PDB file of C-alpha atoms in Angstrom:
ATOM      1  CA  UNK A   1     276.563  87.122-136.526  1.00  0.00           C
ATOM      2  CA  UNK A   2     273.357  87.652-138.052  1.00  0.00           C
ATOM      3  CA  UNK A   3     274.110  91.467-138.394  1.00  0.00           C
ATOM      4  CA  UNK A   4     273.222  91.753-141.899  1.00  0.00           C
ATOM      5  CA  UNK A   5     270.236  93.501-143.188  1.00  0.00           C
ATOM      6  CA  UNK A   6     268.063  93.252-145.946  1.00  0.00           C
ATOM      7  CA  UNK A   7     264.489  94.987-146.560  1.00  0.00           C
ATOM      8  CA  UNK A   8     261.020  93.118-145.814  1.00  0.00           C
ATOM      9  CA  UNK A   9     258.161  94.211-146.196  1.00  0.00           C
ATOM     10  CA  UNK A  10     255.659  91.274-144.260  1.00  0.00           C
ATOM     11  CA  UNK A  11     256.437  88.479-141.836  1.00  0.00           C
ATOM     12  CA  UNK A  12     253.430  86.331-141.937  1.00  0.00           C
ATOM     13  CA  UNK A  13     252.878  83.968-138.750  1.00  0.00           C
ATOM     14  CA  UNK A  14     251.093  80.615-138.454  1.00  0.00           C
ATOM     15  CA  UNK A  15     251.068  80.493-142.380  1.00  0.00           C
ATOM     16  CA  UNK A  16     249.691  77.203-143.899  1.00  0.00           C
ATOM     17  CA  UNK A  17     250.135  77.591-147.394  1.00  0.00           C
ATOM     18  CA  UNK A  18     253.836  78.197-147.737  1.00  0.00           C
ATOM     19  CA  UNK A  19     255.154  74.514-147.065  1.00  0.00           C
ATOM     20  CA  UNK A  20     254.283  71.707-144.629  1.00  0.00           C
ATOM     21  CA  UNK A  21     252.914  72.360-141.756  1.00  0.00           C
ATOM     22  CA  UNK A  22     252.655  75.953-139.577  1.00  0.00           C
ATOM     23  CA  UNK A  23     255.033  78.333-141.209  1.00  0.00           C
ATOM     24  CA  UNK A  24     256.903  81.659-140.468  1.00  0.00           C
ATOM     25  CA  UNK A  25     256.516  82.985-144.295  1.00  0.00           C
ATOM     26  CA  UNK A  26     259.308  86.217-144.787  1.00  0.00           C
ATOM     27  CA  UNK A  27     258.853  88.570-147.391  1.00  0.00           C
ATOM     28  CA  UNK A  28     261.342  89.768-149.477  1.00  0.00           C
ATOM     29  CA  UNK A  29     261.444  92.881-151.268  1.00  0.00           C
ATOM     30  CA  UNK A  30     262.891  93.110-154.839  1.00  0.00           C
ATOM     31  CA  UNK A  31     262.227  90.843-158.053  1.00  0.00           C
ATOM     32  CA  UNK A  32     263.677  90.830-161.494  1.00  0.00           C
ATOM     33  CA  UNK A  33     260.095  89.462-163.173  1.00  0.00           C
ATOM     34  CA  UNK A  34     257.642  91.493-164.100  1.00  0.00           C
ATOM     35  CA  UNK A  35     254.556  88.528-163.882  1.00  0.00           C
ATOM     36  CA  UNK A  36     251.393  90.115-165.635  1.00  0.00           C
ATOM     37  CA  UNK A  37     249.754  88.163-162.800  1.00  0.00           C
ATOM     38  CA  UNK A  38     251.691  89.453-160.326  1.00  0.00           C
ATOM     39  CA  UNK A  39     250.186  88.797-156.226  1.00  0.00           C
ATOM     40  CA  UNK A  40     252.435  90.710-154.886  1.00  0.00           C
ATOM     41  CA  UNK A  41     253.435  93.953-156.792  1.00  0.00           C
ATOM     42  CA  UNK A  42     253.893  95.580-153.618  1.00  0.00           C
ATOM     43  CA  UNK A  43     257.042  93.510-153.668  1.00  0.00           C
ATOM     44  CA  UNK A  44     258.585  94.134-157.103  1.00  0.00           C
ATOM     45  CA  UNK A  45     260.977  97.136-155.971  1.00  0.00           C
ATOM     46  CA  UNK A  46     263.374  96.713-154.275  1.00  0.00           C
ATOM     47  CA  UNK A  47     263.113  99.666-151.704  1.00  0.00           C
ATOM     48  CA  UNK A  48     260.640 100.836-149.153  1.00  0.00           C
ATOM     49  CA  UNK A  49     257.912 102.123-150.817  1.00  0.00           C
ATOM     50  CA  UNK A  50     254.789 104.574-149.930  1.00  0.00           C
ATOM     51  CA  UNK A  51     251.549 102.783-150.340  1.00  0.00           C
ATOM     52  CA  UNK A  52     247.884 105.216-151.124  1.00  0.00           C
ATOM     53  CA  UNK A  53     244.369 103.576-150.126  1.00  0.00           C
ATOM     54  CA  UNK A  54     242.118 106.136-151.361  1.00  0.00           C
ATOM     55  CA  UNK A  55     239.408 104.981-149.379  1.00  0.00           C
ATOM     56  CA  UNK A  56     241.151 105.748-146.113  1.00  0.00           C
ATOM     57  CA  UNK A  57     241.466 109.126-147.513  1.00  0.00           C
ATOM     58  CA  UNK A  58     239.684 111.675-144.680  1.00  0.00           C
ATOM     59  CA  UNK A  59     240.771 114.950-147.058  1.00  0.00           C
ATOM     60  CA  UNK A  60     242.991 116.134-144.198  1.00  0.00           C
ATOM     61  CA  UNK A  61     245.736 117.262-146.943  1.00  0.00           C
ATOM     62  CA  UNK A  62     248.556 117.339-144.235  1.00  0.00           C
ATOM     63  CA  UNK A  63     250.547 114.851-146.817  1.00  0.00           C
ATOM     64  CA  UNK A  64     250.306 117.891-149.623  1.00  0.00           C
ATOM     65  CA  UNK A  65     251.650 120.438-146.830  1.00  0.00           C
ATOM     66  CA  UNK A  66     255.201 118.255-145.898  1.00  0.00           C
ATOM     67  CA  UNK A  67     255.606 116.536-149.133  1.00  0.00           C
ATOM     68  CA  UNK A  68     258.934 118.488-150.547  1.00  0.00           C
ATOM     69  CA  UNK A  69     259.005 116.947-153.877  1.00  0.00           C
ATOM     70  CA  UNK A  70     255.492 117.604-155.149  1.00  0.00           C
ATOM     71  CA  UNK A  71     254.467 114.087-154.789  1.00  0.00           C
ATOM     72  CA  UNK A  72     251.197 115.589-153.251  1.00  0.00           C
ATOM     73  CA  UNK A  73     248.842 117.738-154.715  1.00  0.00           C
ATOM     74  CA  UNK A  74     245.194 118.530-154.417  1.00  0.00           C
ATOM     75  CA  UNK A  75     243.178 117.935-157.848  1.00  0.00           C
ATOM     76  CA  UNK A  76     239.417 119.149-157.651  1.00  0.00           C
ATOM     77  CA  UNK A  77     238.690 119.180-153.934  1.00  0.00           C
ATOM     78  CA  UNK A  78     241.012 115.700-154.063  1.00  0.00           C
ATOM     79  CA  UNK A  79     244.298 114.364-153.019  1.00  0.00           C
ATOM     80  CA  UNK A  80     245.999 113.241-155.939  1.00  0.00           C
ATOM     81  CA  UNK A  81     249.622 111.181-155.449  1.00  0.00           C
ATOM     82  CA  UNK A  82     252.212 111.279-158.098  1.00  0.00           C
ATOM     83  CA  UNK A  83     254.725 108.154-157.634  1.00  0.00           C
ATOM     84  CA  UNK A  84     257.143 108.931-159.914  1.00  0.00           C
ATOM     85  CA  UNK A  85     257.747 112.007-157.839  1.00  0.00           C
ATOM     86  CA  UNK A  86     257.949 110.333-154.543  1.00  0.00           C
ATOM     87  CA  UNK A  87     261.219 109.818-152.561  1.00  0.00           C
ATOM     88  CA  UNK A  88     259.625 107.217-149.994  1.00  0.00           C
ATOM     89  CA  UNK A  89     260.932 109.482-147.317  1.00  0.00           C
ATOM     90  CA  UNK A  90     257.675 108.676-144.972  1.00  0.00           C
ATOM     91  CA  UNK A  91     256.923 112.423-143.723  1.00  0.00           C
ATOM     92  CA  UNK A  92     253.491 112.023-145.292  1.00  0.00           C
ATOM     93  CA  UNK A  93     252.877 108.844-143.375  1.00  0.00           C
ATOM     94  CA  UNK A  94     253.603 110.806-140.580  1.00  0.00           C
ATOM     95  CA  UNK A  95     251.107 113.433-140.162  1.00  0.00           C
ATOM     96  CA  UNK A  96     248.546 111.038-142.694  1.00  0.00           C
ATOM     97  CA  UNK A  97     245.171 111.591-140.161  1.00  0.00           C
ATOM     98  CA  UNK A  98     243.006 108.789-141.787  1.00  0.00           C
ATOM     99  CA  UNK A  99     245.521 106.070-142.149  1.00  0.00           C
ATOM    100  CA  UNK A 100     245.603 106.439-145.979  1.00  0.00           C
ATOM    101  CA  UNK A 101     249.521 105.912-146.348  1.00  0.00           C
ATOM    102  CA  UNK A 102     251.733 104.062-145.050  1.00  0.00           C
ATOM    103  CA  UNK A 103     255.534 102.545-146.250  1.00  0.00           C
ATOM    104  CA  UNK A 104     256.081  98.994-147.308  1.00  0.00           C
ATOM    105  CA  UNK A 105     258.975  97.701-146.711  1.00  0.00           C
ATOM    106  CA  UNK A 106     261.469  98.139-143.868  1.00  0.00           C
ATOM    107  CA  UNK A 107     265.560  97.369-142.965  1.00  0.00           C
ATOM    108  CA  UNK A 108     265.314  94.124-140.766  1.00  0.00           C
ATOM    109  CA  UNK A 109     268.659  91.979-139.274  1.00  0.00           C
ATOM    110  CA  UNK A 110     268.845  88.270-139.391  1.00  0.00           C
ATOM    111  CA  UNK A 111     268.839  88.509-135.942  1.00  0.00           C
ATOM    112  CA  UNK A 112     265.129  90.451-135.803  1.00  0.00           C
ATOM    113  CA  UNK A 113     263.444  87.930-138.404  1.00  0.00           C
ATOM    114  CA  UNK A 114     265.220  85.140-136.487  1.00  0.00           C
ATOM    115  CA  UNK A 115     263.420  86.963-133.462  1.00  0.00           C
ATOM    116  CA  UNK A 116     259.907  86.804-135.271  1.00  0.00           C
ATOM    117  CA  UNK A 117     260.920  82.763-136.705  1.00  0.00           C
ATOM    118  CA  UNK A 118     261.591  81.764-133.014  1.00  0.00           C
ATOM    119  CA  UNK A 119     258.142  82.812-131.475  1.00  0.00           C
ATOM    120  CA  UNK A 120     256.459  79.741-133.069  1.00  0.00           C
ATOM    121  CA  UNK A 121     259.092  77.136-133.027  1.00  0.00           C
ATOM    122  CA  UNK A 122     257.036  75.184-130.701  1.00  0.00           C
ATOM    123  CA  UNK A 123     254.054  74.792-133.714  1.00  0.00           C
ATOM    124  CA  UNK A 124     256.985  73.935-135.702  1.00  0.00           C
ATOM    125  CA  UNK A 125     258.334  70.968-133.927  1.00  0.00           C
ATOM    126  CA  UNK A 126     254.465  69.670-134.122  1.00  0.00           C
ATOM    127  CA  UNK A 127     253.237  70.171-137.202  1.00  0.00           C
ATOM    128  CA  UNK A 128     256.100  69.647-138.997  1.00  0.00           C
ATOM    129  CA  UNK A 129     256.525  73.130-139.979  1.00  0.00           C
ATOM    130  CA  UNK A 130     259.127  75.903-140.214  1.00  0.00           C
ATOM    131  CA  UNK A 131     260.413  79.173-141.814  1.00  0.00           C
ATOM    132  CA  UNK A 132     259.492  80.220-145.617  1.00  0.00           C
ATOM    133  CA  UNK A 133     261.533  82.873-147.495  1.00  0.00           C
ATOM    134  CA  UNK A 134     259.289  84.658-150.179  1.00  0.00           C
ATOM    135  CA  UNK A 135     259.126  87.737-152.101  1.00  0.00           C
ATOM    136  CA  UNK A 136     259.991  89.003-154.290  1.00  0.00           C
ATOM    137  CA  UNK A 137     263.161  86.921-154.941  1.00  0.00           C
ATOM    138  CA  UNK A 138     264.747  85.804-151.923  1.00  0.00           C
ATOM    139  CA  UNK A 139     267.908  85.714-154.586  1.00  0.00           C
ATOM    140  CA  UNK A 140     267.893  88.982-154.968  1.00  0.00           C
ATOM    141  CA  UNK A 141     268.686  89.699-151.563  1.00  0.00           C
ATOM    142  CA  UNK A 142     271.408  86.615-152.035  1.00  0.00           C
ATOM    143  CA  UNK A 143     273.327  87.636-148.949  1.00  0.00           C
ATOM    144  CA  UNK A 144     270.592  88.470-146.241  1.00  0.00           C
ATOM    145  CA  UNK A 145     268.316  84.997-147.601  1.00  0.00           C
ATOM    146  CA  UNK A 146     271.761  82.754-146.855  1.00  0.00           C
ATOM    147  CA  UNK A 147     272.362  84.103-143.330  1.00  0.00           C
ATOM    148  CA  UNK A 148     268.213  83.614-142.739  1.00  0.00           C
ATOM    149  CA  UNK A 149     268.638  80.212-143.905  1.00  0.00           C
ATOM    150  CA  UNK A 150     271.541  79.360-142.214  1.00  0.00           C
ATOM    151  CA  UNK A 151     270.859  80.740-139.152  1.00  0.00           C
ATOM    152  CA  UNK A 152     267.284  78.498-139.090  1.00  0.00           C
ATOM    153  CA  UNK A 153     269.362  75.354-140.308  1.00  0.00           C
ATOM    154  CA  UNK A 154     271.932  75.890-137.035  1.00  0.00           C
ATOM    155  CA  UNK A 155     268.506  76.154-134.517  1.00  0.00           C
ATOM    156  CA  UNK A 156     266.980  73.001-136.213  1.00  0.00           C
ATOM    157  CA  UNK A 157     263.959  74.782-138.156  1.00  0.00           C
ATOM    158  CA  UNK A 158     262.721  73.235-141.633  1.00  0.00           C
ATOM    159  CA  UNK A 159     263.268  75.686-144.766  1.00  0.00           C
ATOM    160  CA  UNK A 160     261.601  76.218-147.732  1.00  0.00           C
ATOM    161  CA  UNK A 161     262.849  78.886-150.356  1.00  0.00           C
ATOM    162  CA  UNK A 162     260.298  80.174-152.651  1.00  0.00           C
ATOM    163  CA  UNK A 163     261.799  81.082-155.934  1.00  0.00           C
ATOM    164  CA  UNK A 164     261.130  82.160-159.300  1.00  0.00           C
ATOM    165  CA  UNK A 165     264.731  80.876-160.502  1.00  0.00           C
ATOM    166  CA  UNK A 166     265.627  83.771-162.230  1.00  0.00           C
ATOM    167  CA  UNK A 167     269.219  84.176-160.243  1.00  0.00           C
ATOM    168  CA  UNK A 168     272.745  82.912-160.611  1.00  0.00           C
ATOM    169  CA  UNK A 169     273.287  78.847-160.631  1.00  0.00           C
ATOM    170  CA  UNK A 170     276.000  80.237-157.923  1.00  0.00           C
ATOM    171  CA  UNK A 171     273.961  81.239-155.483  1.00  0.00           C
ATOM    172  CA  UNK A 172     271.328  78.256-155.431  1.00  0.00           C
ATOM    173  CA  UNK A 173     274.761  76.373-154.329  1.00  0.00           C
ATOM    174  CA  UNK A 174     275.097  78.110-152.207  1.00  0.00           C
ATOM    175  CA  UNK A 175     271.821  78.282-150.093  1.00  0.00           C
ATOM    176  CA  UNK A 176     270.938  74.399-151.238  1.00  0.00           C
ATOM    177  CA  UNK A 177     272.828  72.762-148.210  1.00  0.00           C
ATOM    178  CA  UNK A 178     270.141  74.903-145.984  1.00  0.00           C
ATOM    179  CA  UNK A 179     267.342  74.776-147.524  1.00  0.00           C
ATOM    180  CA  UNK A 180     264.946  71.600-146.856  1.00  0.00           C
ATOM    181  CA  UNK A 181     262.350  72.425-149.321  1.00  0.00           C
ATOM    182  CA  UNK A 182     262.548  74.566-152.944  1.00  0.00           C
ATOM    183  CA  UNK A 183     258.889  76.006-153.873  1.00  0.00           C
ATOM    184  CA  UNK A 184     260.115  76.257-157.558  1.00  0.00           C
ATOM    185  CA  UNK A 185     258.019  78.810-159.976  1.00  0.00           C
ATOM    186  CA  UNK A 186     257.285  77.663-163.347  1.00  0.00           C
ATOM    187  CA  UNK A 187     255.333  80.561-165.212  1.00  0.00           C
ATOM    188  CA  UNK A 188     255.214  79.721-168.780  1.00  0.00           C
ATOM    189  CA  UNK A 189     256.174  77.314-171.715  1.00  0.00           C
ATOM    190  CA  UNK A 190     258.617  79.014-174.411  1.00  0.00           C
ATOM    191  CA  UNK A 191     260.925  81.232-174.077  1.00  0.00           C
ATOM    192  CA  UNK A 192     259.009  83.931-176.036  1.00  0.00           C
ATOM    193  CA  UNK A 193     256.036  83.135-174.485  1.00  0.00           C
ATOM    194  CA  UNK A 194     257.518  83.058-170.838  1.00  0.00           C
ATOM    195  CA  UNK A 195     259.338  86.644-171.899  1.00  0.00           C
ATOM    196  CA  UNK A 196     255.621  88.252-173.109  1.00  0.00           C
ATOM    197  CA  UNK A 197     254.489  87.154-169.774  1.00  0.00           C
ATOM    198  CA  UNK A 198     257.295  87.900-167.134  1.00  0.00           C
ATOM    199  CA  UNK A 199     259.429  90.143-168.802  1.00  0.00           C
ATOM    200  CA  UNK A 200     262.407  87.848-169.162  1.00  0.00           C
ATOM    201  CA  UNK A 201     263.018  84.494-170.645  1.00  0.00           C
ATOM    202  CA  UNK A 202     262.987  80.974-168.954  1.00  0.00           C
ATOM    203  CA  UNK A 203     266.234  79.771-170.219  1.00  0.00           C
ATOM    204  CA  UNK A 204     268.325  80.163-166.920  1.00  0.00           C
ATOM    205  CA  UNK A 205     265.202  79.171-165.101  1.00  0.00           C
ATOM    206  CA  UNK A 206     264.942  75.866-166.396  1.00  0.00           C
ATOM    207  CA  UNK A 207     268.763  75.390-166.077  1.00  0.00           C
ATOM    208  CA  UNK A 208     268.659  75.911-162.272  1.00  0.00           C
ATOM    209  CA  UNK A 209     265.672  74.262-162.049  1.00  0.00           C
ATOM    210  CA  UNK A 210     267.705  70.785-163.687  1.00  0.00           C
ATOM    211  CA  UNK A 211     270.538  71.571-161.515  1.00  0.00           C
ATOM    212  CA  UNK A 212     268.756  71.426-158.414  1.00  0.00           C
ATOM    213  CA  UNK A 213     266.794  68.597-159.063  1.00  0.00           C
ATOM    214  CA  UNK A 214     270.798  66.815-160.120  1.00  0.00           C
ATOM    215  CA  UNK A 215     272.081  67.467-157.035  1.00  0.00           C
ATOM    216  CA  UNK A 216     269.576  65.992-154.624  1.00  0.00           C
ATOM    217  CA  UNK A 217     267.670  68.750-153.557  1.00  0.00           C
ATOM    218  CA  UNK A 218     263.961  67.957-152.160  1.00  0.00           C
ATOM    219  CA  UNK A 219     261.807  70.039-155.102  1.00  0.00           C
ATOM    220  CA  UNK A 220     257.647  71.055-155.481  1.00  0.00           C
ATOM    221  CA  UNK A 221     257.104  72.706-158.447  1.00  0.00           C
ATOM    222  CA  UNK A 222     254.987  75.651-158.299  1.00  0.00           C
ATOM    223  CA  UNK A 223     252.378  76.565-161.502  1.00  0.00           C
ATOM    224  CA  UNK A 224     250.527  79.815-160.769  1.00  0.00           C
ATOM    225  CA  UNK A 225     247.486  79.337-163.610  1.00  0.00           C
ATOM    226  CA  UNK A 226     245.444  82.013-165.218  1.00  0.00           C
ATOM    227  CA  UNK A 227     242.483  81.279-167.621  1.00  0.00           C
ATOM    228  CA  UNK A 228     243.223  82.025-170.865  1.00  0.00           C
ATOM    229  CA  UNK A 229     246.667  83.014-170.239  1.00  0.00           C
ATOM    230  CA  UNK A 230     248.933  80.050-169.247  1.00  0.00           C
ATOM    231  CA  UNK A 231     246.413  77.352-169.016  1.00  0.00           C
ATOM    232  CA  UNK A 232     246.603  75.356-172.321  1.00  0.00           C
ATOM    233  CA  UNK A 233     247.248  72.087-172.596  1.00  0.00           C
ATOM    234  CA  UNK A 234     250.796  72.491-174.069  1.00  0.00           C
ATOM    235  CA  UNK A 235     251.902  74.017-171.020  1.00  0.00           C
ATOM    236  CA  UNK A 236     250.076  71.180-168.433  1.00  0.00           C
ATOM    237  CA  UNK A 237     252.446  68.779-170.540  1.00  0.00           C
ATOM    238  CA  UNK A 238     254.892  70.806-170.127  1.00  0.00           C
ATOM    239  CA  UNK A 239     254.677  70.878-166.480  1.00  0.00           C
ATOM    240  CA  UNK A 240     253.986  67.119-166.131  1.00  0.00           C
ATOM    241  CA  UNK A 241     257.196  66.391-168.058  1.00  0.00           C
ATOM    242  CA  UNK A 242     259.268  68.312-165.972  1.00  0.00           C
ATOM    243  CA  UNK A 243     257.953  66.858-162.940  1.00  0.00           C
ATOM    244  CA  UNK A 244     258.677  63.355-164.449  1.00  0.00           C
ATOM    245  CA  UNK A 245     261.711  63.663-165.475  1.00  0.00           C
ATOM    246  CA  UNK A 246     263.067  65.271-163.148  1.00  0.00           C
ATOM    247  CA  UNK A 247     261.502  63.428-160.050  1.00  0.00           C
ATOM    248  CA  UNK A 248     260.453  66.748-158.140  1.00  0.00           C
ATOM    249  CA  UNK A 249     258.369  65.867-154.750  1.00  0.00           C
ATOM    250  CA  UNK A 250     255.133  67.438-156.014  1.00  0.00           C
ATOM    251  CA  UNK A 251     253.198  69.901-158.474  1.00  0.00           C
ATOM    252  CA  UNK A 252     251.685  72.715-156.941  1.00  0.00           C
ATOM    253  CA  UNK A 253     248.526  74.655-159.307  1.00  0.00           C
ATOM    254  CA  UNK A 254     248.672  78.153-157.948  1.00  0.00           C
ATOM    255  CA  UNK A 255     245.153  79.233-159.031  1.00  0.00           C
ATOM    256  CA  UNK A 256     245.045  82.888-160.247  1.00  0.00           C
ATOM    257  CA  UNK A 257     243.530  85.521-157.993  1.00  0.00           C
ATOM    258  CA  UNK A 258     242.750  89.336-158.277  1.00  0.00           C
ATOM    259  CA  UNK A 259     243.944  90.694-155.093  1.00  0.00           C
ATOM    260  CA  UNK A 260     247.145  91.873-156.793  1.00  0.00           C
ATOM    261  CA  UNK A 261     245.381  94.683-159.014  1.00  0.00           C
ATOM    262  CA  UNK A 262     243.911  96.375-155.661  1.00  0.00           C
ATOM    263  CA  UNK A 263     247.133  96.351-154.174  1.00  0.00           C
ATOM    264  CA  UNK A 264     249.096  97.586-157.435  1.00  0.00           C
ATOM    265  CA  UNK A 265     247.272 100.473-157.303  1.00  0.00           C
ATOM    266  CA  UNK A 266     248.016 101.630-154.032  1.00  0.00           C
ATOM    267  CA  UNK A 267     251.548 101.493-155.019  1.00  0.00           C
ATOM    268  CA  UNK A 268     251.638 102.568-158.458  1.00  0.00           C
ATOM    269  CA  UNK A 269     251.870  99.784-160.454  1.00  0.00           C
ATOM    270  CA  UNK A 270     249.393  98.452-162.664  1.00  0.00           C
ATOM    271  CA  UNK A 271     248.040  94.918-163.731  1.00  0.00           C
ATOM    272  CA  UNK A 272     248.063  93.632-167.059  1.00  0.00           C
ATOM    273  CA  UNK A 273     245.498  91.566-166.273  1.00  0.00           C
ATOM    274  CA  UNK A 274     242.171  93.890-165.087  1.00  0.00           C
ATOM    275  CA  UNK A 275     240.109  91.652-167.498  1.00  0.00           C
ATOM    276  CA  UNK A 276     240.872  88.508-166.184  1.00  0.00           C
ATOM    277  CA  UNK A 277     238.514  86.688-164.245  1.00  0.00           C
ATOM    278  CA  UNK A 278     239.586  84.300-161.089  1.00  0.00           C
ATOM    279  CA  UNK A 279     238.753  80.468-162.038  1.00  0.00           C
ATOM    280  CA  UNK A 280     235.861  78.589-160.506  1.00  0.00           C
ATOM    281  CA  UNK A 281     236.465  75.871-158.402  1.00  0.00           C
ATOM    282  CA  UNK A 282     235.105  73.687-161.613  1.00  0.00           C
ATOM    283  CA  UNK A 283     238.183  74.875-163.560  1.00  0.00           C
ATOM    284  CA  UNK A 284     240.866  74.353-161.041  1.00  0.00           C
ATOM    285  CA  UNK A 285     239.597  70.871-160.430  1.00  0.00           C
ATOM    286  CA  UNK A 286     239.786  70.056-164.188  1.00  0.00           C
ATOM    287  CA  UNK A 287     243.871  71.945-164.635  1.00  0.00           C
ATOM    288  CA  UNK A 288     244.402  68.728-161.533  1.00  0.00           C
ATOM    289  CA  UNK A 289     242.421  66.030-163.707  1.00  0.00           C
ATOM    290  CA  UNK A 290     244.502  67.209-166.751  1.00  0.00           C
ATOM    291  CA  UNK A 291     247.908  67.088-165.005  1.00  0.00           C
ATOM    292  CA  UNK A 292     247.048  63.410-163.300  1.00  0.00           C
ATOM    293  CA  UNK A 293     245.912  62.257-166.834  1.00  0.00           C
ATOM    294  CA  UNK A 294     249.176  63.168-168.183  1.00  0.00           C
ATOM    295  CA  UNK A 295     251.149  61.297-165.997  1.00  0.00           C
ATOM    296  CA  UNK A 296     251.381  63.912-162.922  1.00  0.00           C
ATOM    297  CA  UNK A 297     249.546  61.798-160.274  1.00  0.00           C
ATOM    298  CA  UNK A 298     251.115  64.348-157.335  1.00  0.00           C
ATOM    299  CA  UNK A 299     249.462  67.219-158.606  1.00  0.00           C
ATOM    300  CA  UNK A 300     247.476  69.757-156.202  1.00  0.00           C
ATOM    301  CA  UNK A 301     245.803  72.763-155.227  1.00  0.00           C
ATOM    302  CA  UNK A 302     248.060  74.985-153.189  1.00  0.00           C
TER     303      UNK A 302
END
């Protein structure tokens, strides 16, 4: 038991923001979105994955010298990293002297991030809290997510899944006798307009989402919200009709943040939003008073 392996690339302790309470949040690696928005792109693929911060950068060039592909180079008096060249091998990591590279992502057992879950069980028992699975898609890694889940359901511990519902109806059976909590994603209204935005459409989405809710399971809807983008008013009724009719436990307004672009670059992938700006305070105040005025009177900030 809880031999199998998946890859994760964070396990982030005392977390408050990933369910009730003080939570054990997992990441995930791998996703099948591709979220113009995206917080996380660092956890799109689905393998470890070299990471560059230029500014750690000391010019030492050791990386150019044991890189065998040619992912390294030196361009005017500069390190300059090809990804698409890069077999994530980690030799560059290695002799790196400033700290500039590193991998994301490792092979962990259920039984290690059990291991990491345990340490805070007792802030568990009194805040109400527990262990999160994030990503990524936990789904993707179907197999590895289960055994997480089931092993925390056997010890007692409260789950969440976070999900983007873009995975087999199949495999939310099977994890929904262990998980407590679903942290539900709900990106965009339309299918065209959810496919511009994410890269697929939100038909399957929206069925799981309906099947869930059918079969009992405890539900919070979560609505990352970028100005301009998703935040029109056809899409706030949108998400305070699903929440209504299908009696989900809460709305969560995941406000839109620029972190992501930062850390897309330092692993090769780039934002589609660089022009966005974050909302004020003022404007995530008035998405709530919209949602409650249409009917959505457990509506929050996450």
């Amino acid at each position: 038991m809880g031999k199998t392996s998946g890859i994760v690339f964070d396990i982030q302790r005392c977390s408050l923001q990933d369910g009730p309470g003080i939570r054990t949040t997992v990441f995930l690696k791998g996703c099948p979105l591709r979220c113009q928005w995206c917080h996380n792109p660092e956890s799109i693929g689905f393998g470890p994955q070299l990471s560059y911060d230029e500014s750690q950068c000391v010019g030492c060039f050791e990386c150019v010298a044991v890189c065998t592909e040619g992912a390294h180079s030196i361009r005017e008096g500069r390190h300059a990293l090809d990804f698409s060249k890069c077999q994530a091998c980690g030799k560059c990591v290695e002799v790196c002297e400033g700290g500039a590279l590193r991998m994301i992502g490792r092979e962990h057992t259920v039984d290690e991030v059990m291991a990491e879950v345990r340490k805070d069980a007792a802030f568990y028992r009194r805040s109400g809290g527990g262990v999160t699975l994030s990503g990524g898609e936990p789904m993707a890694q179907f197999e590895f997510s289960r055994e997480i889940l089931e092993a925390a359901r056997r010890e007692g511990i409260h789950t969440c899944l976070e999900t983007s519902g873009a995975s087999s109806w199949d495999r939310y059976q099977a994890v929904a006798p262990s998980v407590d909590l679903f942290l539900f994603d709900y990106k965009a209204s339309g299918a065209e307009r959810h496919r511009a935005l994410t890269g697929a459409g939100n038909g399957l989405i929206l069925q799981n989402l309906a099947k869930l809710a059918a079969s009992g399971a405890r539900i919070v809807l979560r609505c990352p919200l970028v100005p301009g983008v998703n935040d029109d008013r056809a899409h706030l009724s949108a998400i305070a009709d699903l929440a209504a009719r299908l009696q989900l436990a809460g709305v969560e307004v995941m406000a839109y943040h620029d972190l992501g672009i930062a850390k897309g670059a330092r692993v090769g992938h780039s934002n589609g939003l660089t022009t966005v700006q974050p909302p004020s305070p003022e404007v995530q105040e008035r998405w709530i008073s919209s949602l409650r005025s249409l009917g959505c009177s457990n509506a929050r900030l996450a």
